[in-house]
Amino acid sequence: MKLFRRRERRDDDIYRIRAYEVRGEPRELMRPIFWVTLIAWLLSFFLFYFGTGMLEFQLQRVGFVSVLLGWVVMSVAMAAGYAFGYRIMLALTAGSRMFGEREITRLSIGDAFASACGGLVISALPAITVSELFLFFTWVMVVGVCFTFSQLQPRYVARWREIAETRGH
């Protein structure tokens, strides 16, 4: 008896396209992932500065300008981590599974989580300096998943529709 049975609805009238075709070229999405997550991290400085006490010790020790510059450097590293996490995910997956148009959201969410894992790996270094690790790692994943998904989903759907249209479906 299988405990975890995958329920897949396979209607004959649903057209399916392989994941690697929907994803396209990695560089097409690495740049938008980098820029959107960079902006999210830069703006989140003010959230952490005014909303939490995480930066208080650093502010007292080195001052506002140094903390802000450190945040900018960390933000660039995190955004690069998300972009390279996406690239590594593409290198490790074959993308041979087929997806219908309704299932593209599942593909986008999975790819966004894989991309966020790249940021999570990079976040190990700046995590040394924060006082609340759980809050920091949660924010790493929230920014990574939400903002990467915001870049992947519309592009994947558009690409799926373009491929289906060129093939006459």
PDB file of C-alpha atoms in Angstrom:
ATOM      1  CA  MET A   1       0.000   0.000   0.000  1.00  0.00           C
ATOM      2  CA  LYS A   2       1.409   3.355  -1.036  1.00  0.00           C
ATOM      3  CA  LEU A   3       1.036   6.050   1.581  1.00  0.00           C
ATOM      4  CA  PHE A   4       1.887   8.976  -0.643  1.00  0.00           C
ATOM      5  CA  ARG A   5       0.184   8.481  -3.923  1.00  0.00           C
ATOM      6  CA  ARG A   6       0.597  11.212  -6.472  1.00  0.00           C
ATOM      7  CA  ARG A   7      -2.730  12.211  -7.881  1.00  0.00           C
ATOM      8  CA  GLU A   8      -2.342  13.448 -11.387  1.00  0.00           C
ATOM      9  CA  ARG A   9      -5.168  14.435 -13.578  1.00  0.00           C
ATOM     10  CA  ARG A  10      -4.295  13.418 -17.098  1.00  0.00           C
ATOM     11  CA  ASP A  11      -6.991  14.641 -19.415  1.00  0.00           C
ATOM     12  CA  ASP A  12      -6.350  13.841 -23.045  1.00  0.00           C
ATOM     13  CA  ASP A  13      -7.447  17.299 -24.148  1.00  0.00           C
ATOM     14  CA  ILE A  14      -4.862  19.142 -21.975  1.00  0.00           C
ATOM     15  CA  TYR A  15      -1.784  20.106 -23.942  1.00  0.00           C
ATOM     16  CA  ARG A  16       1.523  19.624 -22.097  1.00  0.00           C
ATOM     17  CA  ILE A  17       4.974  21.113 -22.615  1.00  0.00           C
ATOM     18  CA  ARG A  18       8.256  19.997 -21.032  1.00  0.00           C
ATOM     19  CA  ALA A  19       9.657  22.120 -18.207  1.00  0.00           C
ATOM     20  CA  TYR A  20      12.961  22.840 -19.942  1.00  0.00           C
ATOM     21  CA  GLU A  21      11.078  24.393 -22.847  1.00  0.00           C
ATOM     22  CA  VAL A  22       9.019  26.595 -20.541  1.00  0.00           C
ATOM     23  CA  ARG A  23      12.064  27.756 -18.589  1.00  0.00           C
ATOM     24  CA  GLY A  24      14.005  28.944 -21.624  1.00  0.00           C
ATOM     25  CA  GLU A  25      17.484  30.431 -21.360  1.00  0.00           C
ATOM     26  CA  PRO A  26      18.843  30.891 -17.825  1.00  0.00           C
ATOM     27  CA  ARG A  27      20.235  34.380 -18.455  1.00  0.00           C
ATOM     28  CA  GLU A  28      16.809  35.657 -19.457  1.00  0.00           C
ATOM     29  CA  LEU A  29      15.644  35.144 -15.875  1.00  0.00           C
ATOM     30  CA  MET A  30      18.821  35.491 -13.841  1.00  0.00           C
ATOM     31  CA  ARG A  31      19.012  39.266 -14.407  1.00  0.00           C
ATOM     32  CA  PRO A  32      15.418  40.029 -13.376  1.00  0.00           C
ATOM     33  CA  ILE A  33      15.746  37.735 -10.346  1.00  0.00           C
ATOM     34  CA  PHE A  34      18.929  39.559  -9.328  1.00  0.00           C
ATOM     35  CA  TRP A  35      17.512  43.081  -9.731  1.00  0.00           C
ATOM     36  CA  VAL A  36      14.139  42.466  -8.113  1.00  0.00           C
ATOM     37  CA  THR A  37      15.582  40.664  -5.091  1.00  0.00           C
ATOM     38  CA  LEU A  38      18.313  43.310  -4.767  1.00  0.00           C
ATOM     39  CA  ILE A  39      15.704  46.067  -4.606  1.00  0.00           C
ATOM     40  CA  ALA A  40      13.681  44.031  -2.085  1.00  0.00           C
ATOM     41  CA  TRP A  41      16.730  43.577   0.136  1.00  0.00           C
ATOM     42  CA  LEU A  42      17.764  47.220  -0.109  1.00  0.00           C
ATOM     43  CA  LEU A  43      14.273  48.362   0.882  1.00  0.00           C
ATOM     44  CA  SER A  44      14.098  45.816   3.669  1.00  0.00           C
ATOM     45  CA  PHE A  45      16.948  47.648   5.404  1.00  0.00           C
ATOM     46  CA  PHE A  46      14.395  50.188   6.574  1.00  0.00           C
ATOM     47  CA  LEU A  47      12.087  47.414   7.734  1.00  0.00           C
ATOM     48  CA  PHE A  48      14.860  45.940   9.854  1.00  0.00           C
ATOM     49  CA  TYR A  49      16.125  49.361  10.972  1.00  0.00           C
ATOM     50  CA  PHE A  50      12.764  50.719  12.124  1.00  0.00           C
ATOM     51  CA  GLY A  51      10.784  47.520  12.737  1.00  0.00           C
ATOM     52  CA  THR A  52      13.150  45.264  14.662  1.00  0.00           C
ATOM     53  CA  GLY A  53      15.991  45.566  17.112  1.00  0.00           C
ATOM     54  CA  MET A  54      18.345  43.456  15.032  1.00  0.00           C
ATOM     55  CA  LEU A  55      20.599  46.317  13.934  1.00  0.00           C
ATOM     56  CA  GLU A  56      20.846  48.167  17.271  1.00  0.00           C
ATOM     57  CA  PHE A  57      24.099  46.599  18.416  1.00  0.00           C
ATOM     58  CA  GLN A  58      25.768  47.180  15.062  1.00  0.00           C
ATOM     59  CA  LEU A  59      24.505  50.757  14.901  1.00  0.00           C
ATOM     60  CA  GLN A  60      25.942  51.533  18.335  1.00  0.00           C
ATOM     61  CA  ARG A  61      29.250  49.893  17.493  1.00  0.00           C
ATOM     62  CA  VAL A  62      30.032  51.174  13.983  1.00  0.00           C
ATOM     63  CA  GLY A  63      27.435  53.810  13.080  1.00  0.00           C
ATOM     64  CA  PHE A  64      24.638  54.210  10.573  1.00  0.00           C
ATOM     65  CA  VAL A  65      26.715  54.703   7.404  1.00  0.00           C
ATOM     66  CA  SER A  66      28.811  51.596   7.999  1.00  0.00           C
ATOM     67  CA  VAL A  67      25.739  49.482   8.737  1.00  0.00           C
ATOM     68  CA  LEU A  68      24.010  50.807   5.615  1.00  0.00           C
ATOM     69  CA  LEU A  69      27.043  50.061   3.418  1.00  0.00           C
ATOM     70  CA  GLY A  70      27.303  46.583   4.932  1.00  0.00           C
ATOM     71  CA  TRP A  71      23.619  46.046   4.166  1.00  0.00           C
ATOM     72  CA  VAL A  72      24.168  47.092   0.547  1.00  0.00           C
ATOM     73  CA  VAL A  73      27.046  44.615   0.176  1.00  0.00           C
ATOM     74  CA  MET A  74      24.984  41.878   1.827  1.00  0.00           C
ATOM     75  CA  SER A  75      22.014  42.707  -0.429  1.00  0.00           C
ATOM     76  CA  VAL A  76      24.137  42.332  -3.558  1.00  0.00           C
ATOM     77  CA  ALA A  77      25.483  39.000  -2.281  1.00  0.00           C
ATOM     78  CA  MET A  78      21.991  37.747  -1.448  1.00  0.00           C
ATOM     79  CA  ALA A  79      20.564  38.778  -4.829  1.00  0.00           C
ATOM     80  CA  ALA A  80      23.472  37.051  -6.561  1.00  0.00           C
ATOM     81  CA  GLY A  81      22.796  33.983  -4.419  1.00  0.00           C
ATOM     82  CA  TYR A  82      19.186  33.866  -5.604  1.00  0.00           C
ATOM     83  CA  ALA A  83      20.206  34.254  -9.249  1.00  0.00           C
ATOM     84  CA  PHE A  84      22.911  31.602  -9.025  1.00  0.00           C
ATOM     85  CA  GLY A  85      20.569  29.343  -7.059  1.00  0.00           C
ATOM     86  CA  TYR A  86      18.242  29.478 -10.051  1.00  0.00           C
ATOM     87  CA  ARG A  87      21.126  28.723 -12.414  1.00  0.00           C
ATOM     88  CA  ILE A  88      22.319  25.784 -10.323  1.00  0.00           C
ATOM     89  CA  MET A  89      18.779  24.396 -10.160  1.00  0.00           C
ATOM     90  CA  LEU A  90      18.612  24.497 -13.962  1.00  0.00           C
ATOM     91  CA  ALA A  91      21.946  22.714 -14.223  1.00  0.00           C
ATOM     92  CA  LEU A  92      20.823  19.940 -11.865  1.00  0.00           C
ATOM     93  CA  THR A  93      17.356  19.261 -13.267  1.00  0.00           C
ATOM     94  CA  ALA A  94      16.566  17.657 -16.580  1.00  0.00           C
ATOM     95  CA  GLY A  95      13.249  19.430 -16.977  1.00  0.00           C
ATOM     96  CA  SER A  96      11.683  16.484 -18.734  1.00  0.00           C
ATOM     97  CA  ARG A  97       8.394  16.541 -16.810  1.00  0.00           C
ATOM     98  CA  MET A  98       5.479  17.841 -18.828  1.00  0.00           C
ATOM     99  CA  PHE A  99       3.200  20.620 -17.586  1.00  0.00           C
ATOM    100  CA  GLY A 100      -0.202  21.854 -18.654  1.00  0.00           C
ATOM    101  CA  GLU A 101      -0.991  25.537 -18.484  1.00  0.00           C
ATOM    102  CA  ARG A 102      -2.672  25.223 -15.082  1.00  0.00           C
ATOM    103  CA  GLU A 103       0.354  23.422 -13.651  1.00  0.00           C
ATOM    104  CA  ILE A 104       2.830  26.173 -14.520  1.00  0.00           C
ATOM    105  CA  THR A 105       2.227  27.762 -11.115  1.00  0.00           C
ATOM    106  CA  ARG A 106       3.514  24.604  -9.427  1.00  0.00           C
ATOM    107  CA  LEU A 107       6.635  24.722 -11.598  1.00  0.00           C
ATOM    108  CA  SER A 108       7.172  28.407 -10.802  1.00  0.00           C
ATOM    109  CA  ILE A 109       6.832  27.877  -7.053  1.00  0.00           C
ATOM    110  CA  GLY A 110       9.245  24.943  -7.100  1.00  0.00           C
ATOM    111  CA  ASP A 111      11.803  26.912  -9.093  1.00  0.00           C
ATOM    112  CA  ALA A 112      11.369  29.908  -6.768  1.00  0.00           C
ATOM    113  CA  PHE A 113      12.083  27.704  -3.728  1.00  0.00           C
ATOM    114  CA  ALA A 114      15.172  26.279  -5.412  1.00  0.00           C
ATOM    115  CA  SER A 115      16.365  29.785  -6.206  1.00  0.00           C
ATOM    116  CA  ALA A 116      15.733  30.911  -2.626  1.00  0.00           C
ATOM    117  CA  CYS A 117      17.948  28.078  -1.412  1.00  0.00           C
ATOM    118  CA  GLY A 118      20.844  29.761  -3.204  1.00  0.00           C
ATOM    119  CA  GLY A 119      20.191  32.880  -1.142  1.00  0.00           C
ATOM    120  CA  LEU A 120      19.906  30.779   2.002  1.00  0.00           C
ATOM    121  CA  VAL A 121      23.389  29.344   1.416  1.00  0.00           C
ATOM    122  CA  ILE A 122      24.829  32.832   0.913  1.00  0.00           C
ATOM    123  CA  SER A 123      23.038  34.103   4.037  1.00  0.00           C
ATOM    124  CA  ALA A 124      25.159  31.927   6.313  1.00  0.00           C
ATOM    125  CA  LEU A 125      27.926  34.554   6.378  1.00  0.00           C
ATOM    126  CA  PRO A 126      25.855  37.632   7.260  1.00  0.00           C
ATOM    127  CA  ALA A 127      23.838  35.543   9.725  1.00  0.00           C
ATOM    128  CA  ILE A 128      26.857  35.634  12.024  1.00  0.00           C
ATOM    129  CA  THR A 129      26.209  39.310  12.694  1.00  0.00           C
ATOM    130  CA  VAL A 130      22.457  39.261  13.368  1.00  0.00           C
ATOM    131  CA  SER A 131      20.873  38.783  16.750  1.00  0.00           C
ATOM    132  CA  GLU A 132      17.717  36.976  15.616  1.00  0.00           C
ATOM    133  CA  LEU A 133      18.631  34.128  13.295  1.00  0.00           C
ATOM    134  CA  PHE A 134      15.117  32.769  12.823  1.00  0.00           C
ATOM    135  CA  LEU A 135      13.786  36.149  11.716  1.00  0.00           C
ATOM    136  CA  PHE A 136      16.718  36.649   9.357  1.00  0.00           C
ATOM    137  CA  PHE A 137      16.503  33.198   7.727  1.00  0.00           C
ATOM    138  CA  THR A 138      12.735  33.532   7.424  1.00  0.00           C
ATOM    139  CA  TRP A 139      13.172  36.846   5.656  1.00  0.00           C
ATOM    140  CA  VAL A 140      15.794  35.313   3.351  1.00  0.00           C
ATOM    141  CA  MET A 141      13.274  32.691   2.248  1.00  0.00           C
ATOM    142  CA  VAL A 142      10.334  35.119   2.032  1.00  0.00           C
ATOM    143  CA  VAL A 143      12.229  37.521  -0.219  1.00  0.00           C
ATOM    144  CA  GLY A 144      13.689  34.678  -2.252  1.00  0.00           C
ATOM    145  CA  VAL A 145      10.468  32.786  -2.854  1.00  0.00           C
ATOM    146  CA  CYS A 146       8.053  35.694  -3.278  1.00  0.00           C
ATOM    147  CA  PHE A 147      10.163  37.962  -5.447  1.00  0.00           C
ATOM    148  CA  THR A 148      11.641  35.171  -7.553  1.00  0.00           C
ATOM    149  CA  PHE A 149       8.141  33.767  -8.088  1.00  0.00           C
ATOM    150  CA  SER A 150       7.010  37.225  -9.197  1.00  0.00           C
ATOM    151  CA  GLN A 151       9.577  37.056 -11.980  1.00  0.00           C
ATOM    152  CA  LEU A 152       9.135  33.420 -12.967  1.00  0.00           C
ATOM    153  CA  GLN A 153       5.352  33.010 -13.078  1.00  0.00           C
ATOM    154  CA  PRO A 154       4.418  35.593 -15.736  1.00  0.00           C
ATOM    155  CA  ARG A 155       7.363  34.628 -17.925  1.00  0.00           C
ATOM    156  CA  TYR A 156       6.667  30.902 -17.659  1.00  0.00           C
ATOM    157  CA  VAL A 157       2.989  31.363 -18.509  1.00  0.00           C
ATOM    158  CA  ALA A 158       3.801  33.622 -21.459  1.00  0.00           C
ATOM    159  CA  ARG A 159       6.423  31.189 -22.720  1.00  0.00           C
ATOM    160  CA  TRP A 160       4.037  28.221 -22.315  1.00  0.00           C
ATOM    161  CA  ARG A 161       1.345  30.036 -24.299  1.00  0.00           C
ATOM    162  CA  GLU A 162       3.832  31.071 -26.978  1.00  0.00           C
ATOM    163  CA  ILE A 163       5.054  27.497 -27.431  1.00  0.00           C
ATOM    164  CA  ALA A 164       1.512  26.110 -27.474  1.00  0.00           C
ATOM    165  CA  GLU A 165       0.490  28.726 -30.058  1.00  0.00           C
ATOM    166  CA  THR A 166       3.419  27.978 -32.365  1.00  0.00           C
ATOM    167  CA  ARG A 167       2.574  24.275 -32.197  1.00  0.00           C
ATOM    168  CA  GLY A 168      -1.054  24.956 -33.050  1.00  0.00           C
ATOM    169  CA  HIS A 169      -2.752  24.239 -29.720  1.00  0.00           C
TER     170      HIS A 169
END
